[in-house]
XYZ file of C-alpha atoms in Angstrom:
635
model
C 9.837 -6.653 -19.296
C 11.536 -5.844 -15.982
C 14.871 -4.149 -16.605
C 16.126 -4.845 -13.098
C 19.612 -5.047 -11.657
C 20.593 -6.146 -8.187
C 22.070 -2.757 -7.536
C 18.788 -0.956 -7.847
C 19.615 2.731 -7.508
C 16.391 3.774 -5.778
C 12.916 4.857 -6.701
C 13.829 8.174 -8.336
C 16.009 6.337 -10.879
C 12.747 4.949 -12.307
C 11.823 8.442 -13.510
C 14.659 8.216 -16.036
C 13.576 4.859 -17.450
C 11.294 4.302 -20.422
C 9.376 1.509 -18.704
C 8.182 3.894 -15.966
C 8.562 7.590 -16.843
C 5.951 7.899 -19.682
C 3.435 5.963 -17.584
C 4.186 8.093 -14.507
C 3.688 11.401 -16.299
C 0.563 10.146 -18.079
C -1.120 9.217 -14.797
C 0.241 12.394 -13.170
C -1.331 14.635 -15.819
C -4.589 12.704 -15.674
C -4.860 13.130 -11.907
C -3.938 16.810 -12.204
C -6.649 17.396 -14.797
C -9.270 15.553 -12.764
C -8.634 17.788 -9.812
C -8.103 21.026 -11.697
C -11.525 20.505 -13.249
C -13.339 19.327 -10.111
C -11.891 21.948 -7.780
C -12.498 24.770 -10.243
C -16.121 23.643 -10.465
C -16.367 23.426 -6.653
C -14.985 26.955 -6.285
C -17.360 28.182 -9.001
C -20.487 26.938 -7.211
C -19.172 27.621 -3.678
C -17.877 31.174 -4.062
C -19.057 32.662 -7.384
C -22.425 31.274 -8.499
C -25.584 30.998 -6.469
C -27.189 27.734 -7.607
C -30.439 27.212 -5.757
C -30.563 23.460 -6.340
C -26.900 22.922 -5.328
C -26.152 24.403 -1.852
C -22.535 25.462 -1.459
C -21.949 23.210 1.558
C -23.096 20.149 -0.421
C -21.270 20.963 -3.676
C -18.102 19.029 -2.846
C -20.084 15.968 -1.805
C -22.257 16.009 -4.940
C -19.286 16.433 -7.275
C -17.401 13.655 -5.476
C -20.371 11.280 -5.652
C -20.892 11.903 -9.389
C -17.201 11.313 -10.070
C -17.086 7.941 -8.345
C -20.444 6.601 -9.577
C -18.879 5.073 -12.765
C -16.397 3.204 -10.559
C -19.316 1.307 -9.039
C -21.028 0.560 -12.335
C -18.153 -0.068 -14.755
C -15.004 -1.025 -12.834
C -15.686 -4.698 -13.496
C -15.763 -4.078 -17.253
C -12.617 -1.960 -17.019
C -10.826 -4.770 -15.166
C -11.689 -7.248 -17.903
C -10.353 -4.918 -20.575
C -7.102 -4.405 -18.700
C -6.530 -8.175 -18.440
C -7.583 -8.894 -22.034
C -5.872 -6.087 -23.999
C -2.515 -4.356 -24.135
C -2.426 -1.852 -21.287
C -0.505 0.797 -23.242
C -3.208 0.846 -25.947
C -5.937 1.207 -23.338
C -4.160 4.150 -21.722
C -3.805 5.948 -25.055
C -7.499 5.393 -25.847
C -8.504 6.743 -22.427
C -6.391 9.859 -22.985
C -8.182 10.537 -26.289
C -11.491 10.264 -24.433
C -10.196 12.826 -21.927
C -9.570 15.358 -24.719
C -13.205 15.032 -25.837
C -14.541 15.391 -22.296
C -12.438 18.471 -21.619
C -13.684 20.071 -24.818
C -17.229 19.777 -23.461
C -16.117 20.971 -20.030
C -14.495 24.011 -21.633
C -17.860 24.985 -23.096
C -19.450 24.485 -19.666
C -16.952 26.795 -17.969
C -17.046 29.370 -20.739
C -20.809 29.731 -20.550
C -21.138 28.703 -16.853
C -23.450 25.787 -17.645
C -23.472 23.927 -14.333
C -25.552 20.912 -15.556
C -23.096 20.355 -18.437
C -20.156 20.615 -16.020
C -21.743 18.041 -13.700
C -22.219 15.743 -16.701
C -18.518 16.144 -17.460
C -17.717 15.197 -13.852
C -19.551 11.928 -14.517
C -17.619 11.428 -17.776
C -14.278 12.118 -16.098
C -15.257 9.488 -13.552
C -15.750 7.127 -16.504
C -12.296 8.108 -17.817
C -10.691 7.336 -14.450
C -12.657 4.098 -14.062
C -10.996 2.648 -17.161
C -7.571 4.037 -16.287
C -7.496 2.715 -12.700
C -7.110 -1.077 -13.242
C -4.539 -0.477 -15.991
C -2.589 1.886 -13.743
C -2.010 -0.584 -10.926
C -1.759 -3.734 -13.087
C 0.936 -2.028 -15.192
C 3.390 -1.630 -12.287
C 4.034 -5.298 -11.342
C 4.313 -6.097 -15.048
C 7.303 -3.742 -15.398
C 8.787 -3.544 -11.867
C 10.455 -6.174 -9.680
C 9.455 -6.905 -6.083
C 12.339 -4.717 -4.850
C 11.040 -1.818 -6.977
C 7.341 -2.266 -6.298
C 7.128 -0.274 -3.058
C 9.246 2.530 -4.516
C 7.218 2.577 -7.740
C 3.930 2.673 -5.829
C 5.357 5.387 -3.597
C 6.207 7.490 -6.652
C 2.745 6.939 -8.123
C 1.035 7.875 -4.855
C 3.327 10.872 -4.462
C 2.671 11.881 -8.062
C -1.065 11.439 -7.633
C -1.254 13.713 -4.605
C 1.164 16.272 -6.002
C -1.087 16.258 -9.069
C -4.098 16.707 -6.778
C -2.246 19.573 -5.150
C -1.303 21.278 -8.418
C -4.717 20.629 -9.949
C -6.590 22.016 -6.967
C -4.275 24.975 -6.505
C -4.371 25.679 -10.233
C -8.138 25.369 -10.345
C -8.556 27.664 -7.353
C -6.117 30.279 -8.603
C -7.453 30.313 -12.163
C -11.074 30.556 -11.003
C -10.178 33.492 -8.764
C -9.037 35.585 -11.768
C -11.690 38.323 -12.060
C -14.155 37.964 -14.976
C -12.024 35.586 -17.088
C -11.214 32.862 -14.539
C -13.598 30.297 -16.039
C -12.101 30.886 -19.506
C -8.580 30.192 -18.227
C -9.789 26.999 -16.556
C -11.360 25.836 -19.820
C -8.121 26.296 -21.735
C -5.986 24.734 -18.998
C -8.127 21.581 -18.811
C -7.938 21.016 -22.557
C -4.185 21.726 -22.653
C -3.406 19.233 -19.872
C -5.534 16.570 -21.592
C -3.599 16.981 -24.857
C -0.276 16.820 -23.006
C -1.385 13.608 -21.260
C -2.213 11.997 -24.596
C 1.245 12.912 -25.952
C 3.026 11.292 -22.976
C 0.879 8.162 -23.293
C 2.205 7.644 -26.804
C 5.597 6.653 -25.302
C 4.314 4.045 -22.839
C 5.973 0.712 -23.762
C 4.074 -2.329 -24.944
C 2.345 -4.071 -22.021
C 0.978 -7.392 -23.298
C -2.382 -8.712 -22.150
C -2.184 -11.013 -19.147
C -5.218 -13.059 -20.253
C -5.875 -12.447 -23.988
C -8.336 -15.353 -24.194
C -10.665 -13.859 -21.592
C -14.321 -13.884 -22.586
C -15.826 -10.500 -21.775
C -18.921 -10.363 -19.613
C -20.818 -7.202 -20.534
C -23.200 -7.418 -17.580
C -21.596 -5.008 -15.084
C -23.578 -6.310 -12.123
C -22.776 -10.004 -12.496
C -19.168 -9.183 -13.389
C -18.868 -6.933 -10.350
C -20.049 -9.767 -8.141
C -17.672 -12.184 -9.897
C -14.705 -9.853 -9.345
C -15.484 -9.487 -5.659
C -15.720 -13.277 -5.325
C -12.444 -13.614 -7.235
C -10.737 -11.257 -4.797
C -12.123 -13.173 -1.812
C -10.253 -16.284 -2.944
C -7.085 -14.570 -1.670
C -7.805 -13.593 1.971
C -4.719 -11.393 2.450
C -5.462 -9.582 -0.811
C -9.167 -9.119 -0.106
C -8.580 -7.815 3.409
C -6.031 -5.381 2.036
C -8.666 -4.239 -0.470
C -10.972 -3.486 2.447
C -8.181 -1.600 4.191
C -7.479 0.554 1.131
C -11.168 1.240 0.603
C -11.429 2.460 4.172
C -8.521 4.830 3.531
C -10.481 6.351 0.625
C -13.567 6.648 2.854
C -11.405 8.414 5.423
C -9.683 10.712 2.913
C -12.885 11.596 1.066
C -14.356 13.076 4.246
C -11.514 15.571 4.476
C -10.928 16.339 0.796
C -14.612 17.018 0.059
C -14.941 19.428 2.991
C -11.830 21.569 2.482
C -13.587 24.492 0.717
C -16.379 24.674 3.309
C -13.986 23.991 6.189
C -11.729 26.824 5.029
C -14.601 29.298 4.640
C -17.083 28.412 7.396
C -14.770 27.174 10.178
C -11.433 28.874 9.549
C -12.818 32.025 7.933
C -10.493 31.799 4.921
C -10.942 32.607 1.249
C -10.343 30.415 -1.831
C -6.566 30.636 -1.422
C -6.812 29.327 2.146
C -8.764 26.309 0.862
C -5.959 25.760 -1.661
C -3.367 26.065 1.125
C -5.072 23.273 3.082
C -4.890 21.088 -0.001
C -1.198 21.955 -0.400
C -0.500 20.866 3.174
C -2.520 17.665 2.812
C -0.986 16.712 -0.537
C 2.582 17.378 0.573
C 1.999 15.256 3.668
C 0.721 12.235 1.787
C 3.405 12.616 -0.893
C 6.196 12.601 1.699
C 4.685 9.617 3.512
C 4.355 7.692 0.248
C 7.927 8.417 -0.820
C 9.421 7.436 2.528
C 7.765 3.992 2.411
C 10.647 2.657 0.312
C 13.223 3.960 2.808
C 11.356 2.617 5.836
C 10.743 -0.755 4.170
C 14.289 -1.147 2.799
C 12.967 -1.624 -0.757
C 10.625 -4.486 0.039
C 6.867 -4.735 0.397
C 6.620 -3.981 4.136
C 3.098 -4.093 5.539
C 4.395 -3.510 9.065
C 4.145 0.196 8.231
C 0.351 -0.070 7.912
C -0.473 -0.126 11.677
C 1.840 2.867 12.213
C -0.019 4.774 9.511
C -3.406 3.754 10.912
C -2.492 5.016 14.377
C -1.288 8.332 12.966
C -4.496 8.779 10.966
C -6.584 8.466 14.126
C -4.395 10.565 16.418
C -3.972 13.516 14.070
C -7.531 13.466 12.706
C -8.893 13.642 16.241
C -6.438 16.387 17.156
C -7.641 18.283 14.069
C -11.124 18.172 15.584
C -9.726 19.510 18.881
C -7.616 22.155 17.143
C -10.643 23.377 15.197
C -12.422 24.089 18.466
C -9.653 26.502 19.447
C -9.821 28.495 16.211
C -11.466 31.936 16.565
C -14.972 32.012 15.085
C -15.136 33.238 11.486
C -16.500 36.796 11.348
C -16.349 39.636 8.847
C -14.262 39.483 5.686
C -12.627 36.205 4.689
C -8.958 35.885 5.583
C -6.237 35.901 2.945
C -3.412 33.331 3.112
C -1.125 35.856 4.811
C -3.725 36.731 7.436
C -4.526 33.046 7.956
C -0.951 31.895 8.618
C -0.341 34.893 10.900
C -2.659 33.336 13.517
C -0.850 30.724 15.685
C -4.017 28.638 16.166
C -4.032 27.851 12.456
C -0.560 26.274 12.573
C -1.846 23.414 14.698
C -4.592 22.814 12.151
C -2.065 22.668 9.311
C 0.284 20.402 11.301
C -2.562 17.959 11.973
C -3.528 17.912 8.311
C 0.070 17.288 7.235
C 0.647 14.501 9.749
C -2.635 12.677 9.139
C -1.863 12.797 5.405
C 1.707 11.570 6.047
C 0.211 8.674 8.025
C -2.216 7.876 5.188
C 0.770 7.575 2.838
C 2.450 5.049 5.160
C -0.865 3.205 5.419
C -1.797 2.924 1.748
C 1.401 2.319 -0.251
C 2.316 -1.043 1.356
C -1.256 -2.254 0.899
C -1.249 -1.423 -2.813
C 2.122 -3.149 -3.227
C 0.909 -6.261 -1.374
C -2.127 -6.571 -3.657
C 0.016 -6.245 -6.771
C 2.549 -8.775 -5.490
C 0.154 -11.468 -4.312
C -2.650 -11.253 -6.872
C -2.351 -13.752 -9.742
C -0.986 -11.966 -12.877
C -3.677 -13.471 -15.126
C -6.441 -11.621 -13.301
C -4.553 -8.905 -11.450
C -6.426 -6.104 -13.223
C -9.780 -7.619 -12.268
C -8.646 -7.794 -8.623
C -7.708 -4.113 -8.855
C -11.080 -3.424 -10.475
C -12.672 -5.076 -7.438
C -10.623 -2.688 -5.332
C -11.947 0.266 -7.337
C -15.496 -0.966 -6.853
C -15.013 -1.193 -3.105
C -13.268 2.196 -3.068
C -16.193 3.755 -4.888
C -18.776 2.158 -2.591
C -16.893 3.300 0.492
C -16.548 6.841 -0.902
C -20.253 7.007 -1.741
C -21.119 5.883 1.777
C -18.609 8.453 3.056
C -20.372 11.223 1.118
C -23.811 10.097 2.287
C -22.822 9.813 5.951
C -20.963 13.130 5.953
C -23.904 14.786 4.202
C -26.363 13.252 6.673
C -24.315 14.444 9.651
C -24.030 17.958 8.241
C -27.741 17.975 7.442
C -28.491 16.873 11.000
C -26.653 19.886 12.387
C -23.207 18.487 13.074
C -20.305 20.827 12.379
C -17.483 19.984 9.968
C -14.965 19.527 12.841
C -17.392 17.120 14.523
C -17.542 15.096 11.295
C -13.715 14.948 11.343
C -13.698 13.820 14.976
C -16.293 11.104 14.348
C -14.226 9.834 11.402
C -11.145 9.589 13.636
C -13.016 7.492 16.202
C -14.526 5.287 13.497
C -11.023 4.726 12.119
C -10.048 2.931 15.329
C -12.939 0.478 14.985
C -12.597 -0.242 11.266
C -8.822 -0.556 11.093
C -8.794 -2.603 14.285
C -11.243 -5.015 12.638
C -9.045 -5.316 9.531
C -6.008 -6.087 11.701
C -8.021 -8.633 13.677
C -8.933 -10.375 10.410
C -5.328 -10.215 9.190
C -2.883 -10.248 12.128
C -0.002 -10.397 9.632
C 0.052 -6.578 9.747
C 0.715 -6.557 13.500
C 3.187 -9.426 13.235
C 5.175 -7.502 10.644
C 5.132 -4.419 12.882
C 6.663 -6.474 15.717
C 9.314 -7.705 13.283
C 10.084 -4.138 12.260
C 10.508 -3.002 15.857
C 12.824 -5.907 16.647
C 14.972 -5.519 13.545
C 15.135 -1.703 13.524
C 15.188 -0.828 17.250
C 16.471 -3.801 19.279
C 18.784 -4.609 16.374
C 20.041 -2.860 13.271
C 19.706 -5.435 10.535
C 21.750 -5.425 7.334
C 21.029 -7.938 4.583
C 23.049 -9.180 1.632
C 21.762 -11.495 -1.084
C 18.056 -10.990 -0.364
C 17.420 -10.998 -4.116
C 17.752 -14.807 -3.829
C 14.569 -14.965 -1.727
C 11.796 -15.945 -4.176
C 8.670 -13.825 -4.497
C 6.596 -16.816 -5.655
C 6.802 -20.583 -5.935
C 7.656 -23.272 -3.390
C 11.113 -23.274 -1.798
C 12.856 -24.123 1.470
C 15.051 -21.658 3.344
C 17.597 -23.175 5.748
C 19.607 -21.189 8.277
C 21.823 -21.527 11.321
C 19.936 -21.343 14.616
C 21.451 -18.807 17.019
C 18.606 -17.319 19.065
C 14.926 -17.357 19.909
C 14.421 -14.384 17.621
C 15.859 -15.965 14.442
C 12.428 -16.453 12.876
C 11.611 -12.775 13.397
C 14.818 -11.721 11.655
C 14.246 -14.035 8.719
C 10.562 -13.162 8.458
C 11.146 -9.437 8.077
C 13.593 -10.061 5.205
C 11.181 -12.192 3.193
C 9.036 -10.514 0.518
C 6.137 -12.810 1.467
C 4.976 -14.749 4.524
C 7.246 -17.627 5.525
C 6.140 -20.744 7.418
C 8.628 -21.968 10.056
C 9.217 -25.546 11.203
C 10.387 -25.138 14.807
C 11.056 -27.030 18.029
C 7.775 -27.308 19.941
C 9.412 -26.102 23.164
C 9.986 -22.642 21.657
C 6.216 -22.141 21.570
C 6.233 -22.263 25.392
C 8.815 -19.473 25.699
C 7.336 -16.575 27.741
C 6.906 -13.369 25.809
C 7.545 -14.693 22.302
C 5.558 -17.942 22.087
C 2.465 -15.992 20.999
C 4.412 -14.635 18.034
C 5.216 -18.081 16.635
C 1.606 -19.128 17.018
C 0.488 -15.924 15.237
C 2.719 -16.634 12.219
C 1.328 -20.192 12.084
C 4.700 -21.814 12.646
C 4.713 -25.625 12.687
C 5.801 -27.146 16.023
C 7.853 -30.318 15.757
C 8.698 -32.711 18.588
C 11.574 -35.246 18.554
C 10.565 -38.529 16.944
C 11.424 -40.529 20.061
C 9.368 -38.185 22.244
C 6.188 -38.010 20.130
C 6.283 -39.996 16.834
C 2.770 -38.908 15.821
C 3.447 -35.181 16.280
C 6.749 -35.650 14.437
C 5.028 -37.107 11.375
C 2.202 -34.551 11.487
C 4.736 -31.721 11.426
C 6.400 -33.098 8.297
C 3.048 -33.575 6.590
C 2.118 -29.953 7.325
C 5.495 -28.863 5.974
C 4.882 -30.765 2.743
C 1.485 -29.102 2.388
C 3.122 -25.670 2.663
C 5.310 -26.527 -0.336
C 2.395 -28.003 -2.297
C 0.565 -24.715 -1.787
C 3.503 -22.950 -3.448
C 4.666 -21.222 -0.261
C 8.037 -20.634 1.401
C 9.101 -22.998 4.200
C 11.908 -22.224 6.640
C 13.640 -24.740 8.860
C 16.700 -24.869 11.090
C 18.506 -28.150 10.277
C 20.504 -28.059 13.529
C 17.268 -28.925 15.345
C 17.970 -26.645 18.309
C 19.439 -23.264 19.222
C 23.205 -23.374 19.618
C 24.459 -23.324 23.228
C 28.021 -22.277 22.467
C 27.722 -20.038 19.415
C 29.010 -22.697 17.017
C 26.885 -24.340 14.351
C 25.776 -27.874 15.230
C 25.603 -30.797 12.744
C 22.670 -30.631 10.342
C 20.053 -33.341 10.733
C 18.504 -35.286 7.893
C 14.927 -34.024 8.295
C 15.174 -31.864 5.181
C 15.879 -34.955 3.073
C 12.589 -36.444 4.306
C 10.755 -33.404 2.896
C 12.700 -33.221 -0.368
C 12.064 -36.911 -1.067
C 8.380 -36.204 -1.644
C 8.548 -32.532 -2.632
C 11.776 -31.638 -4.470
C 12.039 -27.838 -4.403
C 14.974 -25.390 -4.457
C 16.787 -24.963 -1.149
C 18.082 -21.504 -0.216
C 20.942 -21.352 2.314
C 21.242 -18.399 4.701
C 23.426 -17.391 7.631
C 22.682 -15.094 10.565
C 25.596 -12.970 11.818
C 26.307 -11.365 15.228
C 23.263 -12.720 17.084
C 25.340 -14.810 19.483
C 25.698 -12.866 22.691
C 22.452 -10.942 22.290
C 19.554 -11.065 24.753
C 17.740 -13.802 22.856
C 20.737 -16.177 22.563
C 21.837 -18.766 25.146
C 25.204 -17.199 25.872
C 24.553 -17.424 29.621
C 22.517 -20.606 29.536
C 19.035 -19.122 29.233
C 17.664 -16.516 26.862
C 16.670 -13.133 28.320
C 18.825 -13.704 31.421
C 20.017 -10.127 30.940
C 17.472 -8.234 28.789
C 19.002 -5.763 26.358
C 22.452 -6.923 27.497
C 23.987 -5.208 24.448
C 21.663 -2.197 24.533
C 19.668 -1.055 21.507
C 20.555 -0.855 17.810
C 22.898 -3.855 17.799
C 24.414 -4.497 14.376
C 23.382 -7.916 13.048
C 23.401 -9.337 9.552
C 21.848 -11.904 7.239
C 23.578 -13.346 4.183
C 21.435 -15.280 1.704
C 23.039 -17.609 -0.822
C 21.980 -18.759 -4.265
C 19.315 -21.499 -4.444
C 20.570 -25.094 -4.545
C 18.763 -27.645 -6.771
C 17.051 -30.331 -4.658
C 19.058 -33.147 -6.252
C 22.311 -31.505 -5.049
C 21.225 -31.244 -1.409
C 22.688 -33.348 1.394
C 22.816 -32.376 5.085
C 26.608 -32.290 5.008
C 26.871 -30.207 1.819
C 24.170 -27.860 3.083
C 26.023 -27.312 6.357
C 29.226 -26.540 4.465
C 27.381 -23.984 2.342
C 25.758 -22.258 5.357
C 29.128 -22.225 7.145
C 30.727 -20.566 4.106
C 28.059 -17.832 4.273
C 28.722 -17.495 7.996
C 32.439 -17.094 7.302
C 31.788 -14.187 4.944
C 32.073 -10.663 6.387
C 28.868 -9.474 8.031
C 26.800 -7.161 5.786
């Protein structure tokens, strides 16, 4: 299914391929139609109709809550369908449903029937509920690990560009005097038909669990899906992190029309401009994830994104205080951008959205990579359930704050402060995010790492990686190159090294003492190493047994044979280049004797060789193979 080559040309090349392009444009058109419809309705009841039972300030919250209600009730059922049936067939069926819904919505716009339009919001939520699990389960079925971040980045970019175009289109069409609602009706139906036509070219995507017995009780199945997700702690905690991002984003997206009118004094076009700025920001952040992560799933970007979300959301609150009070006629786009105070507002919106892109894409990719394929769609359905619950709570809390007299900027400021607490808790539960950030800083600032042969690093299944041991930072270099967490078997004395010992404890490295020094600890270390392999994980060890003192590779010890005797798994050789002489090596007897002795951005390299069958492994042959990789030119 995955038409992958080692020389992957980059994420935009996927848009020319049949396994990705029809799916991308189908989901793009669906997201555009969702938002064209919802924003046109919001503009209708905010600016044009006076609906006594739907106050203008609450319209965005009500529409958002109706849209996500089906996610709470039916995501579990949708996840089952996506695991049991061909995903391409499901997407085509959902697109046919969209045509029917938009026919009803067209009547609602034509005759300005607000209750019918709100019912269609609920139905479009149903449409998106069944598309969501298929959307994210489809990607890992057709993309490799090296393409997954780029593919998710394109989807996130496409989603928010679609949000942008849908909202701008909805706002502009509704602002056409007298006939705006008619144009919206025709546009919604036209986009739905176009989405169905693109879905017809989505390739076959076989069921991952065709024998699944459907549970039609949405409540028990919802609970079962959440319990299923909790079996994978890193996946479940990432689900919580993504759901918080939707809570955070919903606060801003739902308030843009009222924020533009009541705080900034702008008209419908100004509200659309804010959405343009926000959507462009998150699209750029999503696209750049592949570049920043070097085409791997890199969750070290998540803390950077989380920090940016807080900083720029809080500055948006501060910037809003400096905006002149809205008086008189509403400002046009030209009048709005002519005021310098508004540029800070737009910059904050763009940068907090950019940060949200960095935050969310790696989390989505991690879930897709680590969830079991047989029930990946149900895990994603659990994510949709949590997303919906968080967004409903977001709407309720924002509505309660507004009802209690808080201003919209104060709601933004409170959300920024809350972001610190929630994201900090997620990182406390899963320190892997912070660990990966440290790895990124080391390998992109202290050093400039180049890698060759990383396609030999397995994305699943038990294996042992062996490498020459040059410095105290070797594990950091290797860890950042791996597509999944790696467990290191390391000399126990390294754990006592000031400044970096905490890192090895955080990554749950296994300390090993010499057999003569502590026989019991020696045997316990090997037993823990065997358990890592039995759990299907990746183990890394340095067969030299100690960091080189002269820059030359030392003889390999036989410890690896002790592990392979009970757990025969593939062995992957690797060689680190250009680390000798750096701050963390023993070139002058002790590491860190001269910190940053070679300055910043030192060129280093890693070469990974092809896996060796366990029956072909001997310490001598393994050393020869690692030396041959070391003799190759540095990447």
